[in-house]
Structures are given as structure tokens and as C-alpha cells.
mmCIF file of N, CA and C in Angstrom:
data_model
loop_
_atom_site.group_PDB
_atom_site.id
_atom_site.type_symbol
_atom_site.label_atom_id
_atom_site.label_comp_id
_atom_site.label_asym_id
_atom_site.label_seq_id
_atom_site.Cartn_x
_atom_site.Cartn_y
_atom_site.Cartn_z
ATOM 1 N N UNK T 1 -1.037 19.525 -19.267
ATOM 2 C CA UNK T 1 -1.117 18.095 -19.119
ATOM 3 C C UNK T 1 -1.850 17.555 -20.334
ATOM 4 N N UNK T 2 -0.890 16.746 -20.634
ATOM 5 C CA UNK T 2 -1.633 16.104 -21.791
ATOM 6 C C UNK T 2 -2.613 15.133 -21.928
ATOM 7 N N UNK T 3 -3.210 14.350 -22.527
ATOM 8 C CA UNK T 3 -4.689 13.139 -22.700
ATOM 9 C C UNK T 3 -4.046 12.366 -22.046
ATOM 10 N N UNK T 4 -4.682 11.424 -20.696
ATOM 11 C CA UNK T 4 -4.425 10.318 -20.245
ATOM 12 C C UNK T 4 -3.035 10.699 -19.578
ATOM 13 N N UNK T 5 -2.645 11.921 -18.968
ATOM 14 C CA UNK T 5 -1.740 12.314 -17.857
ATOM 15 C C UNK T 5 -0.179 12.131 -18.731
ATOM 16 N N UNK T 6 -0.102 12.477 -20.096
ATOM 17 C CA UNK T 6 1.326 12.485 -21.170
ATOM 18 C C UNK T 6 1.778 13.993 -20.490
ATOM 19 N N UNK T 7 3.129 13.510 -19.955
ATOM 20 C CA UNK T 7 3.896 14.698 -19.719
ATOM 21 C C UNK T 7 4.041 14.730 -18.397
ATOM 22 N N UNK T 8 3.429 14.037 -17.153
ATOM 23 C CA UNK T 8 3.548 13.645 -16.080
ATOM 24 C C UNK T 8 4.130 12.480 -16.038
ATOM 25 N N UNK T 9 4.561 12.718 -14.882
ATOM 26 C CA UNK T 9 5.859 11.150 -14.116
ATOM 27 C C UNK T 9 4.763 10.590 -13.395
ATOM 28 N N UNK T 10 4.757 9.046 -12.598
ATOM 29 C CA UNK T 10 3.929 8.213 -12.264
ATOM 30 C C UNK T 10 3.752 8.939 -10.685
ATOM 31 N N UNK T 11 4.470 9.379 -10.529
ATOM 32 C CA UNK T 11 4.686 9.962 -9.028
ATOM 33 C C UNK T 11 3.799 11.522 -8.909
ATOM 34 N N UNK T 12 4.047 12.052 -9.888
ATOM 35 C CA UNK T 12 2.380 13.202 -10.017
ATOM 36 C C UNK T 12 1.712 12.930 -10.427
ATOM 37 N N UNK T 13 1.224 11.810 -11.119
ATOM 38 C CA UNK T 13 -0.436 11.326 -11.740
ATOM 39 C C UNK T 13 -0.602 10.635 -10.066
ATOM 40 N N UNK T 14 -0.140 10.133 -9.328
ATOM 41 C CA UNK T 14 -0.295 9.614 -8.078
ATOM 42 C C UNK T 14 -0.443 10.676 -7.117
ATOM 43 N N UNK T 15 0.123 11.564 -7.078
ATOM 44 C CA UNK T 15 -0.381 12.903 -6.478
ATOM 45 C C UNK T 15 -1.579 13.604 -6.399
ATOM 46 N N UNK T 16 -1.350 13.900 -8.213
ATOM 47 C CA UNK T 16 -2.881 14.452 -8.431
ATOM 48 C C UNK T 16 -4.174 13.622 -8.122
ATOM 49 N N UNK T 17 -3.949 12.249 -8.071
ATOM 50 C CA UNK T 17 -4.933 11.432 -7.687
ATOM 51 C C UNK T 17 -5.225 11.401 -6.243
ATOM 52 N N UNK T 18 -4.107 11.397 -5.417
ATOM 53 C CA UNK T 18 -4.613 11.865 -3.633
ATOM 54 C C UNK T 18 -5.167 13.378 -3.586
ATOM 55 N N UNK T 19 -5.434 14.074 -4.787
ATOM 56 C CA UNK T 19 -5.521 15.496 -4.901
ATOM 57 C C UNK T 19 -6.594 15.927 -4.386
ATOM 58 N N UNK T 20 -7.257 14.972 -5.546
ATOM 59 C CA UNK T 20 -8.377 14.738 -6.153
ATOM 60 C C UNK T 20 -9.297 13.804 -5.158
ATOM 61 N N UNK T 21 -8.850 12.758 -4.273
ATOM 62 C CA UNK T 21 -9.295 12.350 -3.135
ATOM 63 C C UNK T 21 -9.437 13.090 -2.008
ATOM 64 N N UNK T 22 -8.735 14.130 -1.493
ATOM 65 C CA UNK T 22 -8.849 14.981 -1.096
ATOM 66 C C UNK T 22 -9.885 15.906 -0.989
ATOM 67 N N UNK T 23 -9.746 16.708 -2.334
ATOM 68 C CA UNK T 23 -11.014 17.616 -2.561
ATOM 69 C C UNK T 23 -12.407 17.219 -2.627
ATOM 70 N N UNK T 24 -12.433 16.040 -3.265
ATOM 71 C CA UNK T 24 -13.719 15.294 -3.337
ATOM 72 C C UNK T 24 -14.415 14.633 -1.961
ATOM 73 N N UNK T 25 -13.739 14.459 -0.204
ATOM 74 C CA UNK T 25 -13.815 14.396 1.041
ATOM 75 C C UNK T 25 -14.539 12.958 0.089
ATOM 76 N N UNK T 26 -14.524 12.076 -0.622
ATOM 77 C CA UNK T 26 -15.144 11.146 -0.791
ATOM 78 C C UNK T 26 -14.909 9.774 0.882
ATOM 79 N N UNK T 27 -15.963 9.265 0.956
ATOM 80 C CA UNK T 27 -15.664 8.922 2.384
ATOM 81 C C UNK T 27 -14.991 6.914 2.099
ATOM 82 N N UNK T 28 -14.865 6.402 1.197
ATOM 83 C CA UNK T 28 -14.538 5.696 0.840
ATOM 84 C C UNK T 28 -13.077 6.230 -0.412
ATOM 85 N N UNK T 29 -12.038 5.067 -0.448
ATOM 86 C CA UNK T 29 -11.216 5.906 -1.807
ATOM 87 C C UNK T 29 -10.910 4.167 -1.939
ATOM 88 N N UNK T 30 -10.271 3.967 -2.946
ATOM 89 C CA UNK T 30 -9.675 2.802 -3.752
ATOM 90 C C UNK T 30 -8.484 3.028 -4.458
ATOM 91 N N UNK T 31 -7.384 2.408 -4.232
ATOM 92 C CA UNK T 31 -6.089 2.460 -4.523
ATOM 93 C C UNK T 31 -5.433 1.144 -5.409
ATOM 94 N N UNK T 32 -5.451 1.474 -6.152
ATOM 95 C CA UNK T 32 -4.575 0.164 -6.985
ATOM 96 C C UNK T 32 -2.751 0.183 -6.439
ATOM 97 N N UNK T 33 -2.609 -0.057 -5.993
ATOM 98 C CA UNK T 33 -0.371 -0.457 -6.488
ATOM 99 C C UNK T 33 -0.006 1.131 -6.322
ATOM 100 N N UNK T 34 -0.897 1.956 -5.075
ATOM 101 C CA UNK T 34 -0.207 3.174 -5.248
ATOM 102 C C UNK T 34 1.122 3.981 -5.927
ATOM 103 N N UNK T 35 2.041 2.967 -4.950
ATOM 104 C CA UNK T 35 3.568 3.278 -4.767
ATOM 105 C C UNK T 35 4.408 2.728 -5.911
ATOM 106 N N UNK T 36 3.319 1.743 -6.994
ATOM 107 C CA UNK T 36 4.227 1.466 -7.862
ATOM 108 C C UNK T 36 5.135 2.207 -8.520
ATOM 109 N N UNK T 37 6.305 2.011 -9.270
ATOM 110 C CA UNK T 37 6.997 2.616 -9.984
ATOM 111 C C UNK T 37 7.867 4.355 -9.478
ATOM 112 N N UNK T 38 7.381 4.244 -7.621
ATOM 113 C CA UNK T 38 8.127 5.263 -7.312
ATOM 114 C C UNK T 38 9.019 5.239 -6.559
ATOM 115 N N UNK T 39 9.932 6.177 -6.515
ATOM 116 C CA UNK T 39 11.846 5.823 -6.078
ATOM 117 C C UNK T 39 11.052 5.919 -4.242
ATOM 118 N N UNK T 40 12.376 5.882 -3.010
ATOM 119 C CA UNK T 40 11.821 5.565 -2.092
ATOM 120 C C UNK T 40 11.154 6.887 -1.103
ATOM 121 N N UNK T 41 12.021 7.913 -1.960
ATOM 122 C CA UNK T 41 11.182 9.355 -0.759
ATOM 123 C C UNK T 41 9.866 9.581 -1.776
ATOM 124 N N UNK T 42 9.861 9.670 -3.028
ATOM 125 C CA UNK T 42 8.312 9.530 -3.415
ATOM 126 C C UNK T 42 7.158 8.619 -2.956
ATOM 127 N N UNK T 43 8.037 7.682 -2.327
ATOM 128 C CA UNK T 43 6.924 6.326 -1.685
ATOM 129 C C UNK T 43 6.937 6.783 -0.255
ATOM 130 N N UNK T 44 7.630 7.736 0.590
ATOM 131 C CA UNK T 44 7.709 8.004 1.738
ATOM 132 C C UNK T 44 6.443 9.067 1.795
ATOM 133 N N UNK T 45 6.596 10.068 0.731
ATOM 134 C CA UNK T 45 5.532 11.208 0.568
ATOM 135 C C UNK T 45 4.086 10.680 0.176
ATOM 136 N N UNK T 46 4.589 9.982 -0.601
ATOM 137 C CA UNK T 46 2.554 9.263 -0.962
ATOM 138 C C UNK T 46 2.180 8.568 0.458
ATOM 139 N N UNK T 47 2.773 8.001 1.292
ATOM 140 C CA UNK T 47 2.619 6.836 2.678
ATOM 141 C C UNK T 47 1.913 8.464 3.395
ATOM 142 N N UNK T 48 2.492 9.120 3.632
ATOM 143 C CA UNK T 48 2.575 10.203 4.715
ATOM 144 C C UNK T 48 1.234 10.669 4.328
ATOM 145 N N UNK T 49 0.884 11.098 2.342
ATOM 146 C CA UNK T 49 -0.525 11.662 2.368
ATOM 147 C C UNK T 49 -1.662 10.582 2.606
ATOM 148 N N UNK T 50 -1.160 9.418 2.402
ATOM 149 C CA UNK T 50 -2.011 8.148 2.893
ATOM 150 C C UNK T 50 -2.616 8.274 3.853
ATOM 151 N N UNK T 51 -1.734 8.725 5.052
ATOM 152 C CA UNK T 51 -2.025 8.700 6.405
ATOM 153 C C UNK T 51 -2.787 10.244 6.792
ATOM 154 N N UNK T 52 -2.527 10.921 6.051
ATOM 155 C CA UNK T 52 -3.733 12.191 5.952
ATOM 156 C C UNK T 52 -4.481 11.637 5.795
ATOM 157 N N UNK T 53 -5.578 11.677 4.426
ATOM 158 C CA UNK T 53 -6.469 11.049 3.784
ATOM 159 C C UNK T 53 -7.184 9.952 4.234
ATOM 160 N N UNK T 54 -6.453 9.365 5.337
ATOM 161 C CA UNK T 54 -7.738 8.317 5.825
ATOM 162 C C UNK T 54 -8.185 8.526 7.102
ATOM 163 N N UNK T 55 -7.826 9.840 7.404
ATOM 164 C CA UNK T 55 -8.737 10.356 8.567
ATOM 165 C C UNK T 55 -10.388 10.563 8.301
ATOM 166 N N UNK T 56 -10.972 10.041 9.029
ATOM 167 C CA UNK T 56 -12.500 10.213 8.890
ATOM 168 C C UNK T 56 -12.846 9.512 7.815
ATOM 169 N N UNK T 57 -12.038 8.621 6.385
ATOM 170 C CA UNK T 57 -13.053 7.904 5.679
ATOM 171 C C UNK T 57 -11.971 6.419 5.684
ATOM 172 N N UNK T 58 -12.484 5.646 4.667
ATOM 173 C CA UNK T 58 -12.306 4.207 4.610
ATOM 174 C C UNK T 58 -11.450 4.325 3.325
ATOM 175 N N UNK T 59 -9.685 3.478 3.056
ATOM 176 C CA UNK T 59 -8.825 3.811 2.288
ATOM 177 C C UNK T 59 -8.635 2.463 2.024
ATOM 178 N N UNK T 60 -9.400 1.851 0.949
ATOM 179 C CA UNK T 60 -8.546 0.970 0.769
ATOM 180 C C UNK T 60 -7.358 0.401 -0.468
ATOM 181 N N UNK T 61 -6.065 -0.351 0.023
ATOM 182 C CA UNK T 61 -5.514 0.002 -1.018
ATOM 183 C C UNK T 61 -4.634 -1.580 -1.074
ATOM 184 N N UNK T 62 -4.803 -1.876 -2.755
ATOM 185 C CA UNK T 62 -4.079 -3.165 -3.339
ATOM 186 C C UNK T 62 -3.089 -2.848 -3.031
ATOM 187 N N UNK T 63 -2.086 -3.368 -2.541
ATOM 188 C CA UNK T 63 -0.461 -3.335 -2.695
ATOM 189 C C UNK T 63 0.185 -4.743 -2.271
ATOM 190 N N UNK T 64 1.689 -4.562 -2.845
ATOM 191 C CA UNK T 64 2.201 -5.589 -3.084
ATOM 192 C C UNK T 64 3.910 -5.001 -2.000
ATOM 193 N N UNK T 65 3.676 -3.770 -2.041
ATOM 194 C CA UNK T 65 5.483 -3.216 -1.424
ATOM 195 C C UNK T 65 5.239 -3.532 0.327
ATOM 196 N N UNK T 66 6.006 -3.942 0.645
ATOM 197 C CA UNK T 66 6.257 -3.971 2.434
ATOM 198 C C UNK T 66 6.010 -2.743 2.695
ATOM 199 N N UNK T 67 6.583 -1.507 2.734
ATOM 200 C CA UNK T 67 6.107 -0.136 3.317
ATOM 201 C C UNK T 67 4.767 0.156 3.281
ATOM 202 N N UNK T 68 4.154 0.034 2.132
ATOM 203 C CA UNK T 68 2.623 -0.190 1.929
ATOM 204 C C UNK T 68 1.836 -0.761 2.379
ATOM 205 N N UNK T 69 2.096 -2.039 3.529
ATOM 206 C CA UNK T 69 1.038 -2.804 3.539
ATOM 207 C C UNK T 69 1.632 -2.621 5.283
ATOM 208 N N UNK T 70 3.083 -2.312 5.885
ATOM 209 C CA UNK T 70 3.226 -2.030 7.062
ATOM 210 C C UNK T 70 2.551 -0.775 7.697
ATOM 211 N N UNK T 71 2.311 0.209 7.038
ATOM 212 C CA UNK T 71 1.570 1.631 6.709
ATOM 213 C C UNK T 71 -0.029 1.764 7.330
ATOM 214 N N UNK T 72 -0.204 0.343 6.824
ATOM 215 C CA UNK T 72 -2.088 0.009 7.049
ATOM 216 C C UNK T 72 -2.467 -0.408 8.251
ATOM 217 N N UNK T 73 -3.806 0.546 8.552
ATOM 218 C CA UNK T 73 -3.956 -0.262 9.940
ATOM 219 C C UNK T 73 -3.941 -1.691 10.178
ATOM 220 N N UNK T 74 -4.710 -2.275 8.723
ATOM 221 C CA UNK T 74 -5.539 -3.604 8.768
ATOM 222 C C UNK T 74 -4.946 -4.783 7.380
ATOM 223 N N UNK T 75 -4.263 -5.499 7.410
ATOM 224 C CA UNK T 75 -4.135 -6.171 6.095
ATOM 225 C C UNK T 75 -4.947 -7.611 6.073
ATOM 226 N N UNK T 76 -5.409 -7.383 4.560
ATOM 227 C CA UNK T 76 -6.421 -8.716 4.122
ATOM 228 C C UNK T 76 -5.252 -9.356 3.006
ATOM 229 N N UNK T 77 -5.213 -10.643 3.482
ATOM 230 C CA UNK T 77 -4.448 -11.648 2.308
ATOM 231 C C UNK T 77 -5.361 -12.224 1.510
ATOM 232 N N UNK T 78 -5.118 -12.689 0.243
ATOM 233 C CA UNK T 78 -6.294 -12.778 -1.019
ATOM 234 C C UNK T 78 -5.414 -14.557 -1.284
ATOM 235 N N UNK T 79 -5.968 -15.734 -1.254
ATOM 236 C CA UNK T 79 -5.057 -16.709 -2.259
ATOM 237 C C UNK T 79 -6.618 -17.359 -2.648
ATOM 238 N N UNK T 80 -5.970 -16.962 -3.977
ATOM 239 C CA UNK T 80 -7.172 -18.375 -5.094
ATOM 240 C C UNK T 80 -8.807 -17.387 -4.813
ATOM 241 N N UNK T 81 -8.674 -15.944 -4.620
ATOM 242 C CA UNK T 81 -9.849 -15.309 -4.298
ATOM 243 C C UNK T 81 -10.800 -15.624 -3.136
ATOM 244 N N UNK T 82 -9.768 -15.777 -2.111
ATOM 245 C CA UNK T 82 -10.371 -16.601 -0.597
ATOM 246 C C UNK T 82 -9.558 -15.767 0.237
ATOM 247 N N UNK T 83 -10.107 -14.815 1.059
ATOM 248 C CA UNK T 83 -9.399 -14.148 2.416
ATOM 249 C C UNK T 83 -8.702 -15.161 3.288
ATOM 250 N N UNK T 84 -7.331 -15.699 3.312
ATOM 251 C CA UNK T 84 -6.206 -16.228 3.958
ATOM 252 C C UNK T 84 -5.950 -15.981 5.014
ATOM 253 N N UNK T 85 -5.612 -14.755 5.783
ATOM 254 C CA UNK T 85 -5.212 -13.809 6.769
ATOM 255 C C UNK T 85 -6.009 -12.321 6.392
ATOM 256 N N UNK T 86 -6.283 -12.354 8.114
ATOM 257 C CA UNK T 86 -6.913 -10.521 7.914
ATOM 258 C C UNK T 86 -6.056 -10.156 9.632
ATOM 259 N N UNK T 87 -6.019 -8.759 9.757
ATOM 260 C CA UNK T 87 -5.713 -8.778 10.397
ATOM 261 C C UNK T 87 -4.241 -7.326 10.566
ATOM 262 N N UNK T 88 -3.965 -6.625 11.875
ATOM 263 C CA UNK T 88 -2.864 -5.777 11.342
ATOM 264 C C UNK T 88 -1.665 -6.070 11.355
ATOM 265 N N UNK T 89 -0.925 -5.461 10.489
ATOM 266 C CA UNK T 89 -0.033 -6.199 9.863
ATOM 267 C C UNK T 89 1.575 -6.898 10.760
ATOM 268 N N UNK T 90 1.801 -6.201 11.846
ATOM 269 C CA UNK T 90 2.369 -6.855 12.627
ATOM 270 C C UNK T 90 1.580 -8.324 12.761
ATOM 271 N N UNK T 91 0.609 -8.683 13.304
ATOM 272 C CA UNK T 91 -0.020 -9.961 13.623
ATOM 273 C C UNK T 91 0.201 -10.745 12.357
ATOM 274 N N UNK T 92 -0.175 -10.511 11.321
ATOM 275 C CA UNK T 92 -0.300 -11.185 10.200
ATOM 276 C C UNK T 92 1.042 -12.038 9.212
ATOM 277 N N UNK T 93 1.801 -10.763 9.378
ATOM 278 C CA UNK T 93 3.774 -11.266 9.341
ATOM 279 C C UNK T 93 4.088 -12.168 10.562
ATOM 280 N N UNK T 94 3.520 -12.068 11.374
ATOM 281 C CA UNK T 94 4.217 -12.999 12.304
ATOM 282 C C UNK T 94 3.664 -14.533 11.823
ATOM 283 N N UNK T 95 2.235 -14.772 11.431
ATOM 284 C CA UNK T 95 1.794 -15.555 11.171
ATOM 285 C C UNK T 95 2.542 -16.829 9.843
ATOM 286 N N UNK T 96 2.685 -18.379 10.079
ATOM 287 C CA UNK T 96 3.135 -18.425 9.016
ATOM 288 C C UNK T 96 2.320 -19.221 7.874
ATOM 289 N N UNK T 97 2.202 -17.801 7.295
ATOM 290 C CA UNK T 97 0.511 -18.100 6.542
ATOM 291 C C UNK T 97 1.602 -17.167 5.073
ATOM 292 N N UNK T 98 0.038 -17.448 4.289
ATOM 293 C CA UNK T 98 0.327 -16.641 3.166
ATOM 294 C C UNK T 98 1.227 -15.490 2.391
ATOM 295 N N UNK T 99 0.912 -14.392 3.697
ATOM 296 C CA UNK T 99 1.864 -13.224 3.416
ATOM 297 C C UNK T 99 3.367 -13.730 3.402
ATOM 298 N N UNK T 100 3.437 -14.331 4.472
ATOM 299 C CA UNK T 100 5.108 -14.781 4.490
ATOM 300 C C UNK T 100 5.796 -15.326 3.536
ATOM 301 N N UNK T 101 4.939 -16.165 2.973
ATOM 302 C CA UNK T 101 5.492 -17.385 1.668
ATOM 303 C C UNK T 101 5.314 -15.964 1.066
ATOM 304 N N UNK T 102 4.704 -15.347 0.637
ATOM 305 C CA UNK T 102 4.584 -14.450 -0.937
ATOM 306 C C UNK T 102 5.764 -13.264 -1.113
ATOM 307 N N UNK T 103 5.947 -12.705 0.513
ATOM 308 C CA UNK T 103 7.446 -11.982 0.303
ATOM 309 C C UNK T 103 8.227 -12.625 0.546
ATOM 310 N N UNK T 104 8.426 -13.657 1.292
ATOM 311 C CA UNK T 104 9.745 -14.537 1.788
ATOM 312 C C UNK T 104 10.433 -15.462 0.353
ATOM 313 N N UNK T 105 8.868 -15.371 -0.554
ATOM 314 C CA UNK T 105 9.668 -15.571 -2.086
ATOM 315 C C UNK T 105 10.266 -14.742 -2.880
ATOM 316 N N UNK T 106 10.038 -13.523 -3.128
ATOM 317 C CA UNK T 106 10.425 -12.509 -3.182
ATOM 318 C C UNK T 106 11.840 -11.948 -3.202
ATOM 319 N N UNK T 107 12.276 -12.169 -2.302
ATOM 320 C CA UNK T 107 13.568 -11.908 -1.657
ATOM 321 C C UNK T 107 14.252 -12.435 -0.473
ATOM 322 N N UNK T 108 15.534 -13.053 0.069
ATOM 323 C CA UNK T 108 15.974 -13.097 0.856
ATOM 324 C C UNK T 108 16.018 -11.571 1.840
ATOM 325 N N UNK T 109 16.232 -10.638 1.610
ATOM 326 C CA UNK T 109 15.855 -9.683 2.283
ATOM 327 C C UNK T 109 14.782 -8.938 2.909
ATOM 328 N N UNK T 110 13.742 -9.676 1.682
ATOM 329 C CA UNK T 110 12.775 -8.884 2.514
ATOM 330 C C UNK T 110 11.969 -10.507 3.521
ATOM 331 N N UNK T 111 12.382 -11.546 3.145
ATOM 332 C CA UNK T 111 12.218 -12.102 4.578
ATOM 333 C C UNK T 111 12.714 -12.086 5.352
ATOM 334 N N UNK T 112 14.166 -11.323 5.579
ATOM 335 C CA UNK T 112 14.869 -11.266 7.112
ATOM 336 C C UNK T 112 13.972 -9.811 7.032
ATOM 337 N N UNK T 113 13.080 -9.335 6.451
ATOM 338 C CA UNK T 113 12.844 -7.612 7.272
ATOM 339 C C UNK T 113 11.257 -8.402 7.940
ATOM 340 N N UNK T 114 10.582 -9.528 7.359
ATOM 341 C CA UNK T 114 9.788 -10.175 7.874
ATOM 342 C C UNK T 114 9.944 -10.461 9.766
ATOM 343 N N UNK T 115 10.772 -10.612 9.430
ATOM 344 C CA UNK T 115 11.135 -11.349 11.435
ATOM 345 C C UNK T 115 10.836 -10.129 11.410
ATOM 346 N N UNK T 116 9.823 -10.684 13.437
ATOM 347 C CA UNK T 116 9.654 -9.362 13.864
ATOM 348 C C UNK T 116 10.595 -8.735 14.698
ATOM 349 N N UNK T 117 10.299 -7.280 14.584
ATOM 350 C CA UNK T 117 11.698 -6.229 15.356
ATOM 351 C C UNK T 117 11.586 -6.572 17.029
ATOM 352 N N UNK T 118 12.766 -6.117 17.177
ATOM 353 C CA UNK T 118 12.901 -6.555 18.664
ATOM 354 C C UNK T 118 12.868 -5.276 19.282
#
């Protein structure tokens, strides 16, 4: 491995980083945009070690992807650096607050995946 992870794909520097959370049992972790830039079974495998890894400590993680933020027990909405909506994330999609406008701009699709399931 080369300086600054040259020669790795975004999807094993993201690995080695739950690795490394892991070994370290650190009881807090911090996640930027985990899942960025990975196809959808690499985003299925990082979700799954997600859900390892936050047994027994506190995970928290920026994201912007629907799988990512449906994944979480708890989602906090951020507008203008002011908590909007908190709350888990079923409750919070239903709400028509912040989150909704920010994916429902996004895409026509991912606001029909907004409505809740029946």
C-alpha cells in the first residue's frame, strides 16, 4: 500500500478503516460519507459491518445515501447548522420537514422510496 492509501479502491480504504475501528474497540467512531463512491453490494457490506461495529459503542456517521441513513438507529437533520429533525428514521421521513425536501430534490425516485412502506 502505497502513501495516503495509492493502490487501493475507495471501498478497501473504507474497509481498512472499519478494520481499524474494530481493533482499536474505540467506544465512540466518526464516519464521514462512508458509502461514498461505492457500487451497491460494497454499500450492502460496509451497512452490514456498520451494524457489527456499533454494538457496545456510539457510531456516528455523516451521510447523504438513503440506505445509510435508513440503516441508523437515530437520524439528526442539520439546516443552516441548527438540528431540524432528530429522531429514527422511519419517524423523521414521514415528517414533512427537512429530510424530505433534501431527497425529494434529489430525485423523483427517491421521493416515491420516501412514502412510507405499507
Amino acid at each position: 500500500m502505497g502513501e495516503g492509501g495509492l493502490g487501493l479502491s475507495g471501498g478497501e480504504v473504507r474497509r481498512l478503516a472499519l478494520a481499524r475501528a474494530f481493533l482499536m474497540e474505540a467506544p465512540l467512531v466518526l464516519m464521514d460519507e462512508p458509502s461514498a463512491s461505492l457500487d451497491q453490494d460494497s454499500e450492502a457490506a460496509l451497512l452490514e459491518a456498520l451494524r457489527a461495529l456499533r454494538v457496545g459503542r456510539t457510531v456516528v456517521v455523516a451521510a447523504h445515501r438513503l440506505a445509510t441513513m435508513r440503516a441508523a438507529d437515530r437520524v439528526v437533520v442539520l439546516e443552516g447548522g441548527r438540528v431540524v429533525q432528530d429522531g429514527p428514521f422511519e419517524a423523521v421521513r414521514a415528517e414533512d420537514g427537512a429530510l424530505r425536501r433534501l431527497l425529494g430534490a434529489r430525485s423523483p425516485l427517491v421521493a416515491a422510496a420516501l412514502e412510507p412502506r405499507a
